[in-house]
PDB file of C-alpha atoms in Angstrom:
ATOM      1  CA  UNK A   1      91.651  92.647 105.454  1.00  0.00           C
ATOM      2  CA  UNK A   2      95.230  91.275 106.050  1.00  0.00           C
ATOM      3  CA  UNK A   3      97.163  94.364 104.922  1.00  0.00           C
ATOM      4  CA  UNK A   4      94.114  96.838 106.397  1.00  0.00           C
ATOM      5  CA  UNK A   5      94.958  95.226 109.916  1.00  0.00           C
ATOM      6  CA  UNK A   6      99.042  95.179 109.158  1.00  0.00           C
ATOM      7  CA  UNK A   7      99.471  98.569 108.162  1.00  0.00           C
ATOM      8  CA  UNK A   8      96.212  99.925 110.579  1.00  0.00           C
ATOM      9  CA  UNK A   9      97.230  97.903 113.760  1.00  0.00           C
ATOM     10  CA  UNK A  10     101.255  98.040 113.231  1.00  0.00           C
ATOM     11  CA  UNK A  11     101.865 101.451 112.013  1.00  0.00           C
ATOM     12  CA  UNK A  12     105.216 102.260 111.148  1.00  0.00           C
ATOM     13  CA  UNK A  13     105.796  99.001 111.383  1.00  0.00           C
ATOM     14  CA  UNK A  14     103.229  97.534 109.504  1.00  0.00           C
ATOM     15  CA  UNK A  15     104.540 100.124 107.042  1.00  0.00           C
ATOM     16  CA  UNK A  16     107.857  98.855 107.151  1.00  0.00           C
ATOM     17  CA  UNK A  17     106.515  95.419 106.650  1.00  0.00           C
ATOM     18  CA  UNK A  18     104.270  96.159 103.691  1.00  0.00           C
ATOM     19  CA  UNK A  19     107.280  97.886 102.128  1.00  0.00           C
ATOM     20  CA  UNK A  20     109.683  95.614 102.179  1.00  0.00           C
ATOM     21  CA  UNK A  21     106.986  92.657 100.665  1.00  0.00           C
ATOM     22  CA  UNK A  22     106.443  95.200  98.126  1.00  0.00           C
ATOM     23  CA  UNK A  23     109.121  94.519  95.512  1.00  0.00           C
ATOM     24  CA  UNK A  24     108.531  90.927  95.767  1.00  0.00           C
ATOM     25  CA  UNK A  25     104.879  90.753  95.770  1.00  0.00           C
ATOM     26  CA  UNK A  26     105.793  92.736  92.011  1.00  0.00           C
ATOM     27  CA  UNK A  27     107.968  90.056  91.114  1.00  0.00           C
ATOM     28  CA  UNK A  28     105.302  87.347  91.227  1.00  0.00           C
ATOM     29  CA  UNK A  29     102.295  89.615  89.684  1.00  0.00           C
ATOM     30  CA  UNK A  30     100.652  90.048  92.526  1.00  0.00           C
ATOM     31  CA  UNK A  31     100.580  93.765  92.917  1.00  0.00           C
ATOM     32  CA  UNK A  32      98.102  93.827  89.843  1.00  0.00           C
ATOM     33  CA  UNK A  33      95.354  92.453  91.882  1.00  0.00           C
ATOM     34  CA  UNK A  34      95.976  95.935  94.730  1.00  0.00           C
ATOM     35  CA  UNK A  35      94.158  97.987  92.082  1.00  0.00           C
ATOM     36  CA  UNK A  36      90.854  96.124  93.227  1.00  0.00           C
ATOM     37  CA  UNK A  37      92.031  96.213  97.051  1.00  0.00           C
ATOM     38  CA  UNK A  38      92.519 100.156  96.266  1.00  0.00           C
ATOM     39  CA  UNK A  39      89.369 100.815  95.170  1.00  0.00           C
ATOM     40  CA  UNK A  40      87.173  99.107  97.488  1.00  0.00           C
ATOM     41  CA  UNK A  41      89.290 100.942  99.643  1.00  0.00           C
ATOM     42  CA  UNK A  42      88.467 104.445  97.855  1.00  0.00           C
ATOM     43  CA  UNK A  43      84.939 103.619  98.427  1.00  0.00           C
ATOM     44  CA  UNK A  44      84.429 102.548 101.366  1.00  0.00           C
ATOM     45  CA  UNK A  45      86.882 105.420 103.014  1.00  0.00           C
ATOM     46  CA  UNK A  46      87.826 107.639 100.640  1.00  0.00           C
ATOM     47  CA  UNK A  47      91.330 106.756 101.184  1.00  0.00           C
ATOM     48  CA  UNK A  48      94.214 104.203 100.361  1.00  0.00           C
ATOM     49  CA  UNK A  49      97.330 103.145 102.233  1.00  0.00           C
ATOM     50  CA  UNK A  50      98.546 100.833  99.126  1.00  0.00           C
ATOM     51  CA  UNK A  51      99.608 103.596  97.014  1.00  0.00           C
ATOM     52  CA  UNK A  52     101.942 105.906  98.889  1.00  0.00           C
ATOM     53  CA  UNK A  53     103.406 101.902 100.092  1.00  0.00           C
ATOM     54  CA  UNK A  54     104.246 101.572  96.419  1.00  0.00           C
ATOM     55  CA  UNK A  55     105.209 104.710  95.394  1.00  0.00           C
ATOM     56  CA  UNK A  56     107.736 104.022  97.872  1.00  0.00           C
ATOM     57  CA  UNK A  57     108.770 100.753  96.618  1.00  0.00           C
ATOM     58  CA  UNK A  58     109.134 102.455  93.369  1.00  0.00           C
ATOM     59  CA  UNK A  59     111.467 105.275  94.206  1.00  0.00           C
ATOM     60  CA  UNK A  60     113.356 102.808  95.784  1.00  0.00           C
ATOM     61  CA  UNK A  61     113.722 100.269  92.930  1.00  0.00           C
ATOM     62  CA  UNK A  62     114.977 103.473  90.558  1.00  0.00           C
ATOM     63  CA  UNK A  63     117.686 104.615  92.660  1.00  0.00           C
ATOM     64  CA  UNK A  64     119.201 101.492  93.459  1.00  0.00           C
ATOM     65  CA  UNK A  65     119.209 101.167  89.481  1.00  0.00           C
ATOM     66  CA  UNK A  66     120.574 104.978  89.327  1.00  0.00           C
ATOM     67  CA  UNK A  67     123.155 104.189  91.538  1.00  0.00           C
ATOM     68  CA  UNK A  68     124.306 100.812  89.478  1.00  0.00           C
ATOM     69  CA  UNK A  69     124.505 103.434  86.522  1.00  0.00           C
ATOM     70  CA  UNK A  70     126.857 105.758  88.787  1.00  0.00           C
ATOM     71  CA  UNK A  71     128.988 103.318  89.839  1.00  0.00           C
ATOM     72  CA  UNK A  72     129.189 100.220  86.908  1.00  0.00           C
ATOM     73  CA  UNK A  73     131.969 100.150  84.632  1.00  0.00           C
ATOM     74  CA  UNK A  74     130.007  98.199  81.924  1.00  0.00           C
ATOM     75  CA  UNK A  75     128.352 100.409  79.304  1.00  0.00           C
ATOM     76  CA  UNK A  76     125.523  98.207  78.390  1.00  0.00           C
ATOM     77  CA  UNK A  77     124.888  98.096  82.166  1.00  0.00           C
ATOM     78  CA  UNK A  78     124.881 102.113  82.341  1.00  0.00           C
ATOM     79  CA  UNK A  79     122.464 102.030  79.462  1.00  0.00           C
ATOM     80  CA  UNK A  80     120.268  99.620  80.810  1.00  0.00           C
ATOM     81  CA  UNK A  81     120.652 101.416  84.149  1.00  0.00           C
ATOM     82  CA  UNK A  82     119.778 105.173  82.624  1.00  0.00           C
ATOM     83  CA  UNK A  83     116.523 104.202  80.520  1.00  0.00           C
ATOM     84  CA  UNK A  84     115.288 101.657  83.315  1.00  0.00           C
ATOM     85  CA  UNK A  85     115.795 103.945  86.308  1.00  0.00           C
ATOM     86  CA  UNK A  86     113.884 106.525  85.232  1.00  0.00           C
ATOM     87  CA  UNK A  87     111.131 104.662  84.110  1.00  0.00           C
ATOM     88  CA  UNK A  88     111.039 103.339  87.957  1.00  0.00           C
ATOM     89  CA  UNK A  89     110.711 106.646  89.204  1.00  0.00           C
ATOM     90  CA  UNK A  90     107.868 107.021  87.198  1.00  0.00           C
ATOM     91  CA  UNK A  91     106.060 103.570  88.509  1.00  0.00           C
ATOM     92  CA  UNK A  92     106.862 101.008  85.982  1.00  0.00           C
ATOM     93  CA  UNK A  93     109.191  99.052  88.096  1.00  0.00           C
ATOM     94  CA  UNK A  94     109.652  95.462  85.754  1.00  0.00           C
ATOM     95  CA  UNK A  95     112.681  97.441  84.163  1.00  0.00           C
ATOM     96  CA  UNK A  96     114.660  98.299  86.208  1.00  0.00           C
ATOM     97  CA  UNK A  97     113.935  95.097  88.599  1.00  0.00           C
ATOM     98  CA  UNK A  98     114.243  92.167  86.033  1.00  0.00           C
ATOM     99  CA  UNK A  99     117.053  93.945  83.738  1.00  0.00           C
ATOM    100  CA  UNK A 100     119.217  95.188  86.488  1.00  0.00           C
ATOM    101  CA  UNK A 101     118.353  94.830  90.236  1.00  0.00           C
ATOM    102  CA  UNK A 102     117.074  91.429  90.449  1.00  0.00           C
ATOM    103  CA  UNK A 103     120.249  90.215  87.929  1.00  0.00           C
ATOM    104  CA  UNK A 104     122.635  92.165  90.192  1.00  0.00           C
ATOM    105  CA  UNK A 105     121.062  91.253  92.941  1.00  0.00           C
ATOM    106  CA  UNK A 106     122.207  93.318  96.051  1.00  0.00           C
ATOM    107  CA  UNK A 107     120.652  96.532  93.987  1.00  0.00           C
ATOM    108  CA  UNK A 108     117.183  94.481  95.177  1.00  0.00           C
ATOM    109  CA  UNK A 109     118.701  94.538  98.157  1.00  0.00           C
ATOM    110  CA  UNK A 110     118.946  97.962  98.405  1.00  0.00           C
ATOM    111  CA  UNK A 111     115.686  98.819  96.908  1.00  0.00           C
ATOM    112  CA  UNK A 112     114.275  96.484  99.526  1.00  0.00           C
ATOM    113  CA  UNK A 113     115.596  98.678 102.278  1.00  0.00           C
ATOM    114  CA  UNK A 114     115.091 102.128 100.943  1.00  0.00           C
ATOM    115  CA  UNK A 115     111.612 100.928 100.494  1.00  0.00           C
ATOM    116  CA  UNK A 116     111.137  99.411 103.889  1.00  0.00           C
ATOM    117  CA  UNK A 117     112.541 102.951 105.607  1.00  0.00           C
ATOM    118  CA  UNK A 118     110.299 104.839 103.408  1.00  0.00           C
ATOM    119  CA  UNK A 119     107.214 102.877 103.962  1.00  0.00           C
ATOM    120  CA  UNK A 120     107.853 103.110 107.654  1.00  0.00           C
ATOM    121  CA  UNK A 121     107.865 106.897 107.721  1.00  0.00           C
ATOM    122  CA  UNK A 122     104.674 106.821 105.666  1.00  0.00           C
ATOM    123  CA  UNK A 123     103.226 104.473 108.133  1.00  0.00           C
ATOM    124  CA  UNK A 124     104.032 106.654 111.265  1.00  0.00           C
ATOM    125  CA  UNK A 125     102.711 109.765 109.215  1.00  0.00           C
ATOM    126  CA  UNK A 126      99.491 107.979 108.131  1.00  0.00           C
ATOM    127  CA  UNK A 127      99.862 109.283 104.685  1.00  0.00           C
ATOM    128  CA  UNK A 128      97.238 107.980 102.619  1.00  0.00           C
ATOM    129  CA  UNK A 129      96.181 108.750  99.006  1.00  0.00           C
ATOM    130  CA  UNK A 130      92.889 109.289  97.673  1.00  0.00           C
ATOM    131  CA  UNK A 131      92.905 108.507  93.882  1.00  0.00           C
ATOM    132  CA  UNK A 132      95.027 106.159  91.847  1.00  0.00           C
ATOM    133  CA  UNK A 133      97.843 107.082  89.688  1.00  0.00           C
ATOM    134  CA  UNK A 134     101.167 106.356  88.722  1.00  0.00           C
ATOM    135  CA  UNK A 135     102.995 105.147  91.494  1.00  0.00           C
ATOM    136  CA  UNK A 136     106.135 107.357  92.238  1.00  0.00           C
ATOM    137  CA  UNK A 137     107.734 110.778  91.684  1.00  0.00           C
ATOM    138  CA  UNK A 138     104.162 111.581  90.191  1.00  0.00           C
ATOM    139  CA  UNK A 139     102.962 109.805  93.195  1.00  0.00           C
ATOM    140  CA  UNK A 140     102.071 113.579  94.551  1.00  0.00           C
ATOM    141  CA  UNK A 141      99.021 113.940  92.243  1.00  0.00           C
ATOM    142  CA  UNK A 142      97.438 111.262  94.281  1.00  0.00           C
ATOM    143  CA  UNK A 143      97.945 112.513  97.782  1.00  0.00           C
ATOM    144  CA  UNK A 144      96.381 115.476  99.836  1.00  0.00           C
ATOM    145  CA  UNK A 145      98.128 118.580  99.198  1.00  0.00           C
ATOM    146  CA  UNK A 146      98.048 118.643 103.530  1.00  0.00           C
ATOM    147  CA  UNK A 147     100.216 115.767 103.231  1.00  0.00           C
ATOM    148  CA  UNK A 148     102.561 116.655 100.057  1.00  0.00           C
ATOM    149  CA  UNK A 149     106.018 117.050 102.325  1.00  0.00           C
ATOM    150  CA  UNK A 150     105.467 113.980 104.235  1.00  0.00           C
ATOM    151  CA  UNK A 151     105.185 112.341 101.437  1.00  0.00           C
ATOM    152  CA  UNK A 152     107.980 114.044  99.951  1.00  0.00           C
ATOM    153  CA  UNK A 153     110.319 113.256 102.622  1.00  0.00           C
ATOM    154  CA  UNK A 154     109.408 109.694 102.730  1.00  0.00           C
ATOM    155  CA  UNK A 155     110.476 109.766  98.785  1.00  0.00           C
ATOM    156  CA  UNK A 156     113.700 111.309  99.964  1.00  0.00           C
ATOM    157  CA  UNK A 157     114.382 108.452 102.635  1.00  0.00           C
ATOM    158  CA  UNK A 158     113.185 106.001 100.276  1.00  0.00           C
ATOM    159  CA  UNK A 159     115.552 107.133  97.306  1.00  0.00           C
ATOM    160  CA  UNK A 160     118.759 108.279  99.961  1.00  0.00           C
ATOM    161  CA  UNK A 161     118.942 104.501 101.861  1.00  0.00           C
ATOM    162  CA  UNK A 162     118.478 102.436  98.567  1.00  0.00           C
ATOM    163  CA  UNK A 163     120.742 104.251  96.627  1.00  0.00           C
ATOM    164  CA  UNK A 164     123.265 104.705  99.694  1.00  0.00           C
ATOM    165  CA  UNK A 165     122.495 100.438 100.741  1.00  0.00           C
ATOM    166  CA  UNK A 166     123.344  99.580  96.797  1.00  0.00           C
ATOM    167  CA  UNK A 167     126.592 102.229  96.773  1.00  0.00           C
ATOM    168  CA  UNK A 168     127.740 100.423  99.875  1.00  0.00           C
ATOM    169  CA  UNK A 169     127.475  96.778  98.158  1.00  0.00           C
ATOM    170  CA  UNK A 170     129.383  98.257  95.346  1.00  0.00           C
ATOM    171  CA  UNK A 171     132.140  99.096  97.364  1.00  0.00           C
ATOM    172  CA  UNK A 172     132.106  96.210  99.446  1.00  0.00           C
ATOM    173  CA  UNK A 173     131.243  93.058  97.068  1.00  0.00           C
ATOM    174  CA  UNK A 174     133.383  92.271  94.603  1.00  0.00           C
ATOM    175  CA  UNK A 175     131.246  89.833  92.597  1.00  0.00           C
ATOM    176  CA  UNK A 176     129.056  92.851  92.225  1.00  0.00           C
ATOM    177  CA  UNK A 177     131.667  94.974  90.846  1.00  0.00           C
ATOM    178  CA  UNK A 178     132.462  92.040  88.539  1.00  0.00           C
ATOM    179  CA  UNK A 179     129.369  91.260  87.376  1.00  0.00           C
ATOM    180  CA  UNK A 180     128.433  95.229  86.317  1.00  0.00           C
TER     181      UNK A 180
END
């Protein structure tokens, strides 16, 4: 009822709330138990805000990770980064969070953002999904084709601010350069 009344009351806001809890709702194991939030809420209205949230929160976590792979110097980092960051795009997250964002930490950071900005834009856009699926760039297969380039373009902001947010701590923090 919490996040209903966040994300139906707040609206890009609430979005914007929702996504940046997102990552570290994942970190503590948490987000398992939306799957049973989802589908009551598939049920009762056909439709879920959750997914499209986390979708966004994935996108986010794999280019933060794809930019540590652009911009690192250390090749075990780059290979960590390249396996891991795709697999975020896809929806499995624990990766490219506990391998490389959450040890770098101003890549969480920036995944945080880029999935705050995207949430937001799905919250003004009420973009909803109505089935379950893998949460990310196959995200699509979930939501109504009427609402495929908002969706998209909440992917794009998403994937452009966390990747741009962790590019900018790269050239800005030194202990991050040092530690990658």
């Amino acid at each position: 009822a919490g996040l209903t009344w966040l994300y139906d009351t707040l609206g890009f806001v609430g979005g914007a709330i929702f996504g940046t809890l997102y990552a570290p709702i994942v970190i503590t194991g948490l987000h398992q138990s939306f799957a049973a939030i989802e589908t009551q809420l598939l049920a009762a209205t056909g439709l879920t805000f959750i997914f499209p949230i986390a979708s966004m929160s994935n996108v986010a976590q794999g280019a933060a990770v794809l930019a540590v792979l652009v911009f690192s110097k250390n090749t075990k980092m780059k290979s960590i980064s390249s396996a891991s960051g795709i697999s975020a795009l896809l929806g499995i997250t624990e990766p490219a969070m506990f391998g490389v964002n959450l040890r770098l930490r101003y890549p969480f950071y920036g995944a945080i953002a880029g999935s705050a900005i995207g949430s937001a834009w799905i919250g003004l856009n009420k973009v909803f999904a109505s089935a379950l699926g893998a949460a990310g760039l196959p995200g699509f297969l979930s939501i109504p084709a009427n609402h495929w380039s908002t969706f998209g373009i909440g992917l794009a902001l998403s994937f452009i601010v966390s990747f741009s947010v962790t590019a900018y701590f790269f050239k800005t923090k030194k202990e991050l350069v040092n530690a990658s």
